[in-house]
Amino acid sequence: MPKNSKAVKRELDDDVTESVRDLLSNEDACDDSFKKTSLIVNNHEGEGKECDVEEGGSDGEEEERPAWNSKLQYILAQVGFSVGLGNVWRFPYLCQKNGGGAYLVPYLILLILIGIPLFFLELAVGQRIRRGSIGVWNYISPRLGGIGFASCVVCFFVALYYNVIISWSLFYFSQSFQQPLPWHECPLVKNKTTTYVVPECEKSSATTYYWYRQALDISDSISEGGGLNWKMTVCLLAAWAMVCLAMIKGIQSSGKVMYFSSLFPYVVLICFLVRALLLKGSVDGIRHMFTPKLEIMLEAKVWREAATQVFFALGLGFGGVIAFSSYNKRDNNCHFDAVLVSFINFFTSVLATLVVFAVLGFKANIMNSKCVALNTNKIVELLGNGIEQNLIPHHINLTQVSQVTAEDYHQMIEVIKRVKEDDFQKLGLESCSIENELDKAVQGTGLAFIAFTEAMTHFPASPFWSVMFFLMLVNLGLGSMFGTIEGILTPLIDTFKVRKEFLTVGCCVLAFSIGLLFVQRSGNYFVTMFDDYSATLPLLIVVILENVAIAWFYGIDKFFEDLKDMLGFTPYRFYYYMWKYITPILLLVLLCSSLIQLTMTPPSYSAWIQEEAIEKTLRFPLWGIVFCISLVVMAIMPVPVVFGLRYFNIIDENTSGLSTVSYKKGRIIKETVRPGEDDDTSLIQGKSPSEAPSPMPGNSIYRKQSGSGGTEADTAPNGRYGIGYLMADMPDMPESDL
């Protein structure tokens, strides 16, 4: 017996030594930068099985998590997602509307108080847990698991209409290879006797007419569907095909596209800035832009709009930030990334603002010259018939109207105003000024497809600049679309373990089918509806819950320990107070002010009236109001539904084996469920006790609380799919011995 005991002991020691050697070799492999993360899954018989397979492996095998090829690729992906169309056509409008250069002060303050802390939080959570938004918030607290589902729903809503904007840009891009550009002048209608300008175009402008009639062929109201616009339908199909092809292989395919889609817009913006600065009037636009109106800074509306812009500029709450970060190596310095991407986003907005107002200053100069020429002709006609000749300064020669400068015209107007004070309005003369032109604030599609396109018609080699501009818009849109789609796909793949190729194609086909709503003649009105109601309130609620979940449910002190373990240093204490107190309060104030604004402003949209050739603000019909409310409710509904299912144990706590997962030096280590914990249930691949595999001692160390029948089922965390090391075969023993 003693000999046998020694032999058995030696054999056990050898097994233990070999097991430790295997673990250490696995640890060394995992420490390499940007290596793939191994996910251990249990097969149907309850046995853990470790294999080296590529992404998309079958059940019961180890699935490798993709990783970024380089840090640069990851940064470009985050920059591409956060820098979007809003930086080009929303930020300049807000800057002009809210005090010019003074607007940058509240924006920077709120970027530091709201933007960077929340962006850092999402980056850290994704990198810490290495899951999409659904898996992340199930891990933090299963009762808050609905946050991830809400993010997916919002991402889907935004993707539906955001890709429509890309399709509009594709249409204009395809039409830009012409000289002159097709929106250069109003089209003529010829009949047997006369030739005349299209009345709708004559009453508005060439670019406005082309946008509303040639491109959109828009109806007079949202109630008039008008059928599909086939040109935009083809462009929408092309846009979804581009997104699908770029995303079908995950970050392996989209990451390579990022090098072009993220960097090309900067090349175009710099080229536009240099070209615009060489044009007459560009400096007037920039001067007007950055002339501060300090008194406006005291208005609460300015701070609310700045906070909203910070919030959406960084893509908070969509899940895209979390998804991209989840493919990072675990010791990546995500704090540096948060600060870097946030300030790149800010400086991109400032660069875009410089470009926009340099170009608009050039356009305002041209429009002002036209205004001066038109009104000078009016003065010539009124001489001796309302205006006396002696009112005209002697140095101004009205016989050559083309030589009358803006300064000459202003001198004439000032004299006529003083003399004809009571009758001046009847003369119908306008006080032409560049400032008045620049004060006509435009944003969104009005800026990109009307104001900017009109300015480019006056550029030398205008087709080249038009091609560059709309190609830039396509790239800006695609960069944001990649992050938005990743915010849908990554959580669903992590949750349901479907093949990425199938899910990507299915998602894009479904989105294109629903997106046909936006390419009918009234589609632009539905884009406005989704833009106003599908994202704002739901995303605010999602981000508030994210902040509260980390700071109060998970524990801010525990989160700081995780950050120290990941980063190698303790983050500034500034973030502790931001996450725990300041940021949630500011977000609640922003949510309340947004709710007040929505309730005080009846749901409405800007409609184009064809006969009058003007825009009119119309209220949504009753079904439209119901639709708006439904968008908000559908987006946020997963949060209370999941909470209710958890709270009332409708999904029984013992139906799945979700337990906490901790990460140590880049590896994922299973932590057993502690008795009495009520958050060990997952919506992810849950199994009822009857479906659980029968216990097989010696094949797995994963354990769960006994079911109602008193039997133990050894399952992996997250239901079927376990995450962590697969230990060597060991006799069944108490967890304390482990």
XYZ file of C-alpha atoms in Angstrom:
738
model
C 0.000 0.000 0.000
C 2.711 2.575 0.748
C 4.253 1.954 -2.663
C 0.912 2.383 -4.377
C 0.241 5.591 -2.416
C 3.579 7.064 -3.506
C 2.920 6.099 -7.098
C -0.481 7.705 -7.006
C 0.945 10.823 -5.351
C 3.748 11.083 -7.967
C 1.196 10.684 -10.733
C -1.005 13.421 -9.239
C 1.993 15.731 -8.829
C 2.940 15.197 -12.474
C -0.609 15.982 -13.554
C -0.670 19.144 -11.458
C 2.737 20.250 -12.787
C 1.633 19.635 -16.344
C -1.623 21.526 -15.752
C 0.219 24.513 -14.281
C 2.672 24.465 -17.193
C -0.255 24.508 -19.617
C -1.823 27.443 -17.803
C 1.422 29.390 -17.795
C 1.995 28.766 -21.473
C -1.551 29.937 -22.140
C -0.889 33.041 -20.052
C 2.209 33.902 -22.075
C 0.323 33.540 -25.313
C -2.425 35.802 -24.098
C -0.043 38.586 -23.165
C 0.884 39.312 -26.780
C -0.482 42.612 -28.037
C -3.735 42.513 -29.943
C -4.038 38.696 -29.789
C -7.422 37.072 -30.089
C -9.379 36.328 -26.941
C -10.269 32.722 -26.289
C -13.814 31.916 -25.300
C -14.361 28.472 -23.784
C -17.767 26.960 -24.452
C -19.316 23.800 -23.072
C -20.703 21.184 -25.414
C -24.087 19.558 -25.043
C -22.717 16.670 -22.985
C -21.388 19.056 -20.367
C -17.755 18.556 -21.255
C -15.501 21.519 -21.729
C -13.532 21.382 -24.922
C -10.622 23.578 -25.956
C -9.767 23.919 -29.625
C -8.043 26.459 -31.785
C -10.625 27.417 -34.371
C -11.285 30.504 -36.392
C -14.160 32.863 -35.780
C -17.450 31.264 -36.573
C -16.569 27.882 -35.109
C -19.297 25.476 -34.135
C -20.810 24.936 -30.729
C -18.733 23.110 -28.233
C -15.541 24.658 -29.481
C -13.367 27.550 -28.467
C -14.305 30.680 -30.330
C -11.590 33.237 -30.880
C -12.508 36.899 -30.518
C -11.202 39.107 -33.337
C -8.772 41.883 -32.515
C -7.572 45.084 -34.128
C -4.514 44.720 -36.304
C -2.985 47.847 -34.791
C -3.675 50.677 -32.388
C -3.907 53.113 -35.323
C -6.676 51.065 -36.915
C -8.629 51.129 -33.648
C -8.207 54.888 -33.177
C -9.305 55.528 -36.766
C -12.377 53.366 -36.183
C -13.355 55.353 -33.077
C -12.646 58.663 -34.842
C -14.612 57.539 -37.898
C -17.570 56.610 -35.699
C -17.587 59.797 -33.615
C -16.789 62.224 -36.460
C -19.835 62.216 -38.708
C -22.150 64.388 -40.715
C -23.136 66.338 -37.600
C -19.633 67.794 -37.350
C -20.018 69.314 -40.817
C -23.603 70.518 -40.865
C -24.762 70.693 -37.236
C -21.861 72.160 -35.258
C -21.291 75.199 -37.564
C -25.011 76.017 -37.379
C -25.030 75.854 -33.568
C -21.854 77.909 -33.413
C -23.379 80.632 -35.559
C -26.742 80.541 -33.817
C -25.394 80.604 -30.253
C -22.885 83.412 -30.108
C -20.190 82.561 -32.646
C -16.825 82.002 -31.014
C -18.412 82.360 -27.557
C -20.258 79.053 -28.146
C -16.934 77.209 -27.980
C -16.637 78.034 -24.257
C -19.759 76.158 -23.031
C -19.039 73.400 -25.552
C -15.524 72.839 -24.180
C -16.718 72.975 -20.557
C -19.442 70.389 -21.209
C -17.050 68.252 -23.261
C -14.866 67.992 -20.148
C -17.765 67.492 -17.706
C -19.956 65.150 -19.770
C -18.263 64.046 -22.971
C -14.827 62.780 -21.913
C -15.958 61.050 -18.654
C -18.799 59.173 -20.370
C -16.666 58.314 -23.401
C -13.936 57.017 -21.072
C -16.553 55.004 -19.159
C -17.860 53.270 -22.302
C -14.345 52.552 -23.580
C -13.303 51.105 -20.220
C -16.424 48.948 -19.825
C -16.086 47.481 -23.313
C -12.373 46.788 -22.842
C -12.893 45.380 -19.322
C -15.696 42.934 -20.129
C -14.911 42.377 -23.830
C -18.490 42.031 -24.904
C -21.039 44.047 -26.873
C -23.573 46.234 -25.107
C -25.974 43.368 -24.246
C -23.302 41.203 -22.625
C -21.718 44.178 -20.839
C -24.854 45.307 -19.028
C -25.965 41.753 -18.240
C -22.600 41.332 -16.586
C -22.911 44.555 -14.581
C -26.447 43.740 -13.409
C -28.856 41.356 -15.151
C -31.759 43.552 -14.062
C -30.247 46.311 -16.213
C -29.683 43.972 -19.142
C -32.329 45.866 -21.104
C -29.873 48.751 -21.552
C -27.979 46.740 -24.142
C -31.142 45.793 -26.015
C -32.296 49.440 -25.977
C -28.947 50.495 -27.479
C -29.409 47.952 -30.272
C -32.915 49.214 -31.046
C -31.747 52.853 -31.162
C -28.795 51.875 -33.377
C -31.189 50.154 -35.764
C -33.514 53.175 -35.927
C -30.600 55.535 -36.563
C -29.056 53.238 -39.177
C -32.371 53.187 -41.082
C -32.396 56.916 -41.823
C -28.653 57.649 -41.604
C -27.967 55.450 -44.604
C -30.660 57.346 -46.509
C -28.545 60.491 -46.087
C -25.573 58.566 -47.484
C -27.744 57.566 -50.447
C -28.582 61.246 -51.077
C -24.846 62.011 -51.069
C -24.243 59.135 -53.482
C -26.873 60.572 -55.839
C -25.281 64.036 -55.821
C -21.842 62.435 -56.202
C -23.026 60.590 -59.316
C -24.476 63.805 -60.765
C -21.317 65.848 -60.161
C -19.422 64.567 -63.214
C -20.965 67.225 -65.458
C -19.951 70.656 -66.653
C -21.831 72.789 -65.776
C -23.315 71.124 -62.707
C -27.000 70.185 -63.182
C -28.061 72.517 -60.333
C -26.126 75.434 -61.822
C -29.209 77.165 -63.229
C -32.953 76.757 -63.496
C -34.206 74.459 -66.270
C -36.157 75.913 -69.170
C -39.519 74.706 -70.462
C -40.070 74.977 -74.186
C -43.377 74.914 -75.984
C -44.359 75.772 -79.551
C -44.304 79.534 -79.040
C -42.259 80.437 -75.960
C -39.478 79.310 -73.677
C -39.744 80.050 -69.972
C -38.136 79.147 -66.653
C -39.841 76.482 -64.520
C -42.061 78.533 -62.148
C -41.090 76.536 -59.038
C -37.407 77.184 -59.725
C -37.953 80.847 -60.583
C -39.688 81.441 -57.255
C -36.918 79.742 -55.239
C -33.414 79.047 -56.598
C -31.675 76.555 -58.867
C -30.115 74.509 -56.037
C -33.304 74.529 -53.955
C -35.357 73.393 -56.944
C -32.880 70.644 -57.806
C -32.888 69.320 -54.239
C -36.635 69.250 -53.700
C -37.850 68.465 -57.209
C -35.092 66.698 -59.158
C -33.497 64.726 -56.320
C -36.330 64.054 -53.853
C -39.371 64.804 -56.036
C -40.932 65.668 -52.702
C -44.654 65.681 -51.931
C -46.461 68.569 -50.246
C -47.030 66.748 -46.948
C -46.204 63.572 -45.070
C -49.706 62.239 -45.746
C -49.025 62.140 -49.508
C -46.823 59.093 -50.023
C -46.482 59.524 -53.770
C -44.787 56.164 -54.476
C -41.102 55.255 -54.579
C -38.449 57.547 -56.013
C -36.562 54.989 -58.132
C -33.366 57.067 -58.326
C -33.081 57.224 -54.544
C -34.112 53.586 -54.193
C -31.130 52.516 -56.338
C -28.814 54.795 -54.335
C -30.138 53.365 -51.049
C -29.505 49.838 -52.314
C -25.942 50.850 -53.222
C -25.419 52.418 -49.781
C -26.566 49.271 -47.945
C -24.480 47.088 -50.258
C -21.379 49.147 -49.351
C -22.107 48.831 -45.630
C -22.767 45.088 -45.924
C -19.555 44.374 -47.840
C -17.477 46.457 -45.424
C -18.972 44.801 -42.314
C -19.399 41.197 -43.460
C -16.055 40.030 -42.023
C -16.279 42.189 -38.910
C -13.379 44.400 -37.920
C -11.077 42.434 -40.243
C -12.875 43.985 -43.219
C -14.239 47.241 -41.771
C -10.902 48.017 -40.071
C -9.107 48.186 -43.416
C -11.809 50.428 -44.893
C -11.313 52.805 -41.943
C -7.929 53.914 -43.256
C -9.675 55.567 -46.179
C -13.095 56.463 -44.765
C -11.619 58.140 -41.655
C -8.669 59.990 -43.235
C -10.114 61.087 -46.572
C -12.566 63.650 -45.044
C -9.618 65.488 -43.446
C -7.832 65.711 -46.788
C -10.969 67.166 -48.379
C -11.627 69.625 -45.524
C -8.067 70.964 -45.664
C -8.240 71.287 -49.460
C -11.556 73.115 -49.189
C -10.187 75.449 -46.519
C -7.130 76.378 -48.595
C -9.255 76.901 -51.709
C -11.934 78.885 -49.881
C -9.399 81.211 -48.262
C -8.277 82.231 -51.750
C -11.814 83.304 -52.673
C -13.229 86.798 -52.211
C -15.335 87.153 -49.069
C -14.098 84.033 -47.230
C -12.444 86.113 -44.503
C -15.760 87.936 -43.950
C -17.414 84.593 -43.259
C -14.741 83.470 -40.792
C -14.763 86.875 -39.048
C -18.549 86.692 -38.723
C -18.264 83.151 -37.392
C -15.832 83.858 -34.587
C -17.061 87.279 -33.522
C -18.195 86.415 -29.973
C -21.593 87.472 -28.654
C -20.875 87.010 -24.984
C -24.365 87.953 -23.788
C -25.833 84.835 -25.465
C -23.674 82.589 -23.235
C -25.934 83.408 -20.284
C -28.958 81.790 -21.942
C -29.861 78.294 -20.725
C -30.782 77.219 -24.265
C -27.159 77.649 -25.405
C -25.889 75.297 -22.707
C -28.627 72.750 -23.425
C -27.802 72.697 -27.136
C -24.070 72.492 -26.398
C -24.646 69.526 -24.067
C -26.803 67.776 -26.653
C -24.166 68.295 -29.346
C -21.382 66.960 -27.089
C -23.550 63.967 -26.284
C -24.289 62.997 -29.880
C -20.944 64.043 -31.372
C -19.132 61.284 -29.459
C -21.724 58.587 -30.226
C -22.515 57.899 -26.575
C -25.142 55.257 -25.819
C -25.189 53.690 -29.281
C -23.064 50.701 -28.272
C -20.603 51.299 -31.094
C -17.961 52.671 -28.724
C -18.345 49.623 -26.451
C -18.275 47.221 -29.413
C -15.090 48.671 -30.915
C -13.396 48.790 -27.518
C -14.281 45.156 -26.797
C -11.835 44.036 -29.510
C -8.915 45.737 -27.746
C -6.152 44.146 -25.759
C -6.927 44.375 -22.090
C -4.044 46.611 -20.983
C -4.701 49.242 -23.650
C -4.648 52.805 -22.270
C -8.302 53.632 -22.911
C -8.055 56.886 -20.916
C -5.590 58.265 -23.446
C -7.900 57.060 -26.232
C -10.901 58.829 -24.689
C -9.125 62.177 -24.412
C -7.493 61.854 -27.843
C -10.669 60.938 -29.754
C -12.732 63.584 -27.911
C -10.351 66.395 -28.858
C -9.909 65.103 -32.404
C -13.685 65.296 -32.664
C -13.710 68.854 -31.301
C -10.956 70.112 -33.603
C -12.645 68.418 -36.558
C -15.812 70.377 -35.744
C -13.815 73.623 -35.603
C -12.074 72.775 -38.902
C -15.414 72.012 -40.555
C -16.816 75.285 -39.190
C -13.916 77.227 -40.708
C -14.504 75.546 -44.073
C -18.283 76.050 -44.001
C -18.125 79.740 -43.155
C -15.234 80.476 -45.494
C -17.358 79.027 -48.314
C -20.550 80.701 -47.070
C -18.651 84.000 -46.818
C -17.712 83.634 -50.481
C -21.338 82.822 -51.331
C -22.613 85.765 -49.227
C -20.275 88.079 -51.120
C -21.711 86.921 -54.441
C -25.307 87.179 -53.209
C -24.588 90.640 -51.809
C -23.200 91.770 -55.188
C -26.354 90.508 -56.893
C -28.487 92.302 -54.317
C -26.575 95.559 -54.883
C -26.943 95.320 -58.685
C -30.668 94.513 -58.445
C -31.467 97.366 -56.070
C -29.260 99.855 -57.937
C -31.379 99.160 -61.025
C -34.454 99.866 -58.915
C -32.977 103.218 -57.876
C -32.292 104.087 -61.536
C -35.924 103.299 -62.373
C -37.162 105.416 -59.433
C -35.109 108.518 -60.335
C -37.572 111.362 -60.857
C -40.408 109.066 -59.744
C -39.943 108.920 -55.992
C -36.202 109.592 -55.720
C -34.664 112.925 -56.635
C -31.402 113.066 -58.572
C -29.771 115.289 -55.947
C -30.021 112.462 -53.391
C -27.392 110.472 -55.271
C -23.787 111.268 -54.209
C -21.864 112.976 -57.009
C -19.069 110.403 -57.221
C -21.512 107.573 -58.011
C -22.162 107.034 -61.705
C -25.525 105.302 -62.139
C -25.114 105.075 -65.902
C -22.753 102.139 -65.296
C -24.597 100.005 -62.738
C -22.009 97.218 -62.821
C -19.383 99.582 -61.396
C -21.467 100.528 -58.332
C -19.796 98.932 -55.288
C -21.432 97.759 -52.070
C -20.027 100.821 -50.270
C -21.527 103.155 -52.906
C -24.900 101.466 -52.554
C -24.873 101.766 -48.757
C -24.117 105.511 -49.043
C -27.108 105.969 -51.369
C -29.384 103.963 -49.079
C -28.351 105.969 -45.994
C -29.110 109.285 -47.727
C -32.445 108.046 -49.125
C -33.441 106.673 -45.694
C -32.812 110.005 -43.986
C -34.734 112.014 -46.571
C -37.524 109.540 -47.325
C -37.904 108.284 -43.790
C -41.690 107.831 -43.950
C -41.901 106.561 -47.530
C -38.753 104.420 -47.594
C -40.624 101.113 -47.130
C -42.810 101.866 -50.171
C -39.731 102.120 -52.392
C -39.016 98.404 -51.938
C -35.275 98.830 -51.551
C -33.263 96.297 -49.548
C -30.309 97.093 -47.334
C -27.885 94.587 -48.841
C -25.136 93.400 -46.471
C -22.905 90.376 -46.121
C -23.905 90.076 -42.443
C -27.560 89.666 -43.379
C -26.660 86.874 -45.774
C -24.506 85.136 -43.180
C -27.212 85.457 -40.538
C -29.476 83.226 -42.622
C -28.631 80.171 -40.561
C -28.868 76.845 -42.338
C -28.138 73.360 -41.062
C -28.449 69.716 -42.039
C -29.590 68.964 -45.556
C -30.240 72.669 -46.178
C -26.547 73.389 -45.666
C -25.109 70.413 -47.555
C -27.495 70.075 -50.473
C -28.604 73.685 -51.000
C -26.285 76.358 -49.565
C -22.987 74.533 -50.079
C -23.903 73.235 -53.527
C -24.862 76.747 -54.596
C -21.519 78.094 -53.402
C -19.639 75.392 -55.309
C -21.304 76.371 -58.586
C -19.262 79.603 -58.381
C -15.970 77.752 -57.789
C -13.544 77.436 -60.676
C -13.576 73.737 -61.740
C -16.822 73.310 -59.794
C -17.429 69.627 -60.795
C -14.122 68.601 -59.170
C -15.012 70.288 -55.882
C -18.517 68.872 -55.978
C -17.158 65.333 -56.445
C -14.737 65.837 -53.543
C -17.400 67.308 -51.252
C -19.994 64.574 -51.720
C -17.373 61.835 -51.601
C -16.351 63.332 -48.252
C -19.977 63.205 -47.036
C -20.210 59.551 -48.118
C -17.047 58.706 -46.183
C -18.142 60.621 -43.079
C -21.458 58.824 -43.176
C -19.918 55.390 -43.721
C -17.515 55.835 -40.796
C -20.445 56.508 -38.478
C -22.502 53.712 -40.065
C -19.756 51.163 -39.367
C -19.858 52.010 -35.660
C -23.654 52.028 -35.605
C -23.936 48.617 -37.308
C -21.175 47.241 -35.064
C -23.317 48.388 -32.117
C -26.055 46.058 -33.433
C -24.037 43.076 -34.653
C -21.466 42.613 -31.868
C -24.011 42.307 -28.996
C -26.218 39.931 -31.008
C -23.279 37.744 -32.061
C -21.965 37.625 -28.487
C -25.454 36.752 -27.285
C -26.792 34.273 -29.803
C -23.546 32.947 -31.326
C -24.724 33.246 -34.917
C -22.368 33.551 -37.873
C -21.418 37.154 -38.457
C -21.818 36.860 -42.232
C -25.424 35.657 -42.004
C -26.398 38.218 -39.378
C -24.762 41.084 -41.297
C -26.518 40.232 -44.565
C -29.837 39.667 -42.796
C -29.592 42.967 -40.910
C -28.759 44.934 -44.065
C -31.538 43.308 -46.108
C -34.091 44.009 -43.367
C -32.883 47.596 -42.985
C -33.056 48.210 -46.743
C -36.605 46.816 -46.867
C -37.768 49.098 -44.043
C -35.721 51.963 -45.512
C -37.964 52.043 -48.578
C -40.199 54.167 -46.349
C -37.595 56.943 -46.660
C -37.223 56.883 -50.445
C -40.848 57.489 -51.314
C -41.773 61.051 -52.236
C -42.641 61.899 -48.629
C -39.541 60.106 -47.328
C -37.699 63.254 -46.287
C -40.425 63.968 -43.739
C -39.950 60.523 -42.190
C -36.194 61.152 -42.000
C -36.994 64.297 -40.000
C -39.346 62.335 -37.751
C -36.805 59.609 -36.988
C -34.034 62.164 -36.478
C -36.093 64.131 -33.963
C -37.756 61.335 -32.007
C -36.071 57.937 -32.384
C -32.757 58.723 -30.696
C -32.678 61.832 -28.490
C -34.710 60.793 -25.431
C -33.927 57.048 -25.568
C -30.178 57.667 -25.792
C -30.255 60.120 -22.899
C -32.067 57.550 -20.760
C -29.661 54.792 -21.851
C -26.556 56.821 -20.960
C -28.006 57.882 -17.591
C -28.653 54.212 -16.786
C -25.147 53.281 -17.961
C -23.644 55.878 -15.641
C -25.825 54.815 -12.692
C -25.166 51.109 -13.343
C -21.397 51.582 -13.093
C -21.342 54.175 -10.302
C -23.998 52.709 -8.019
C -24.838 49.116 -8.986
C -21.396 47.806 -9.894
C -19.654 50.196 -7.515
C -17.411 53.097 -8.388
C -14.645 51.879 -6.048
C -14.669 48.418 -7.616
C -14.623 49.983 -11.081
C -11.606 52.097 -10.119
C -9.806 48.929 -9.005
C -10.584 47.360 -12.380
C -9.230 50.440 -14.137
C -6.053 50.342 -12.071
C -5.595 46.670 -12.933
C -6.175 47.362 -16.646
C -4.268 50.608 -17.066
C -1.490 50.074 -14.556
C -2.320 53.359 -12.799
C -5.249 54.854 -10.921
C -7.239 57.355 -13.006
C -7.595 60.913 -11.770
C -9.944 61.375 -8.821
C -11.784 63.819 -11.079
C -13.515 60.886 -12.786
C -14.658 59.447 -9.446
C -16.736 62.531 -8.652
C -17.836 62.992 -12.251
C -19.208 59.455 -12.604
C -20.741 59.309 -9.156
C -22.320 62.754 -8.816
C -21.763 65.479 -11.415
C -22.372 63.681 -14.730
C -25.605 61.903 -13.655
C -27.006 65.203 -12.350
C -26.095 67.062 -15.549
C -27.619 64.275 -17.660
C -30.842 64.377 -15.620
C -31.047 68.150 -16.100
C -30.499 67.674 -19.837
C -33.178 64.956 -19.944
C -35.696 67.147 -18.107
C -35.021 70.141 -20.355
C -35.367 67.953 -23.458
C -38.688 66.607 -22.169
C -39.938 70.128 -21.464
C -38.910 71.274 -24.932
C -40.675 68.334 -26.598
C -43.884 68.829 -24.614
C -43.964 72.575 -25.225
C -43.220 72.221 -28.956
C -45.950 70.346 -30.855
C -44.586 67.650 -33.213
C -44.071 69.363 -36.565
C -41.984 69.217 -39.709
C -40.893 71.544 -42.504
C -42.791 70.794 -45.731
C -41.994 72.012 -49.238
C -45.064 73.481 -50.964
C -44.634 73.049 -54.709
C -47.017 75.747 -55.960
C -45.654 78.464 -53.666
C -42.048 77.159 -53.803
C -41.531 77.833 -50.099
C -41.065 75.825 -46.924
C -43.909 75.766 -44.421
C -44.004 74.303 -40.933
C -46.822 71.753 -40.696
C -47.977 69.710 -37.726
C -47.899 65.956 -37.914
C -51.294 64.300 -38.367
C -52.665 62.208 -35.503
C -51.163 58.997 -36.855
C -47.826 60.808 -37.191
C -47.907 61.855 -33.519
C -48.696 58.258 -32.530
C -45.789 57.118 -34.711
C -43.423 59.601 -32.993
C -44.471 58.398 -29.542
C -44.141 54.773 -30.655
C -40.533 55.352 -31.745
C -39.601 56.634 -28.289
C -41.512 53.862 -26.498
C -40.116 51.040 -28.664
C -36.568 52.296 -28.198
C -36.729 52.432 -24.408
C -39.157 49.532 -23.788
C -36.458 46.824 -23.375
C -35.207 48.502 -20.183
C -38.412 48.152 -18.075
C -39.325 44.813 -19.713
C -36.040 43.130 -18.785
C -36.063 44.737 -15.344
C -39.617 43.453 -14.724
C -38.789 39.939 -15.901
C -35.828 39.856 -13.543
C -37.454 41.569 -10.596
C -40.588 39.416 -10.542
C -38.603 36.254 -11.362
C -40.668 35.604 -14.484
C -37.359 34.417 -15.871
C -36.387 32.138 -13.020
C -33.020 32.832 -11.479
C -32.035 29.175 -11.730
C -32.740 28.792 -15.430
C -29.261 29.758 -16.509
C -25.782 29.855 -15.182
C -24.709 33.409 -15.746
C -22.197 34.375 -13.158
C -19.647 37.067 -12.836
C -16.600 36.986 -15.018
C -13.382 38.643 -13.956
C -10.362 39.440 -16.069
C -6.845 39.041 -14.768
C -3.907 40.142 -16.888
C -5.739 39.651 -20.127
C -7.350 36.279 -19.356
C -10.964 35.644 -18.473
C -11.355 33.724 -15.224
C -14.582 32.158 -13.979
C -15.856 33.253 -10.586
C -18.351 30.981 -8.969
C -21.781 32.179 -8.054
C -22.138 33.064 -4.421
C -25.206 31.717 -2.624
C -27.932 34.276 -2.262
C -26.999 36.290 -5.323
C -30.052 37.094 -7.376
C -28.316 38.255 -10.520
C -27.027 34.933 -11.823
C -29.654 34.718 -14.539
C -29.043 35.709 -18.120
C -31.219 36.412 -21.076
C -28.321 35.050 -23.088
C -28.713 31.372 -24.051
C -30.644 30.574 -20.906
C -31.683 26.966 -20.206
C -34.328 25.591 -17.925
C -33.269 22.962 -15.351
C -34.840 20.230 -17.436
C -32.718 21.242 -20.440
C -29.435 21.464 -18.532
C -26.890 18.748 -19.190
C -26.577 16.042 -16.619
C -23.715 16.451 -14.128
C -20.508 14.728 -15.167
C -17.936 14.851 -12.374
C -14.401 15.479 -13.456
C -15.245 17.175 -16.718
C -15.859 20.772 -15.705
C -15.289 23.135 -12.842
C -18.237 25.350 -13.743
C -20.906 25.079 -11.075
C -24.253 26.670 -10.375
C -26.793 26.774 -7.593
C -28.965 23.732 -7.390
C -32.314 23.830 -9.088
C -35.661 23.161 -7.524
C -35.094 19.422 -7.745
C -31.943 19.642 -5.721
C -29.721 18.391 -8.532
C -26.584 20.199 -9.649
C -25.959 21.012 -13.296
C -22.471 22.017 -14.347
C -22.941 24.689 -16.949
C -20.782 27.403 -18.391
C -21.472 31.030 -17.664
C -23.970 32.718 -19.998
C -25.966 29.510 -20.383
C -24.343 27.146 -22.878
C -21.297 29.261 -23.619
C -18.687 29.491 -20.891
C -15.975 32.106 -20.710
C -12.659 31.311 -19.080
C -10.040 28.631 -18.639
C -10.946 24.998 -19.143
C -9.247 23.278 -16.251
C -7.701 19.841 -16.540
C -9.873 16.879 -15.538
C -10.133 16.899 -11.766
C -12.139 14.958 -9.246
C -15.254 16.727 -8.064
C -14.379 18.698 -4.961
C -15.769 21.610 -2.930
C -15.205 25.039 -4.442
C -13.312 26.149 -1.352
C -10.646 23.549 -2.171
C -10.284 25.056 -5.634
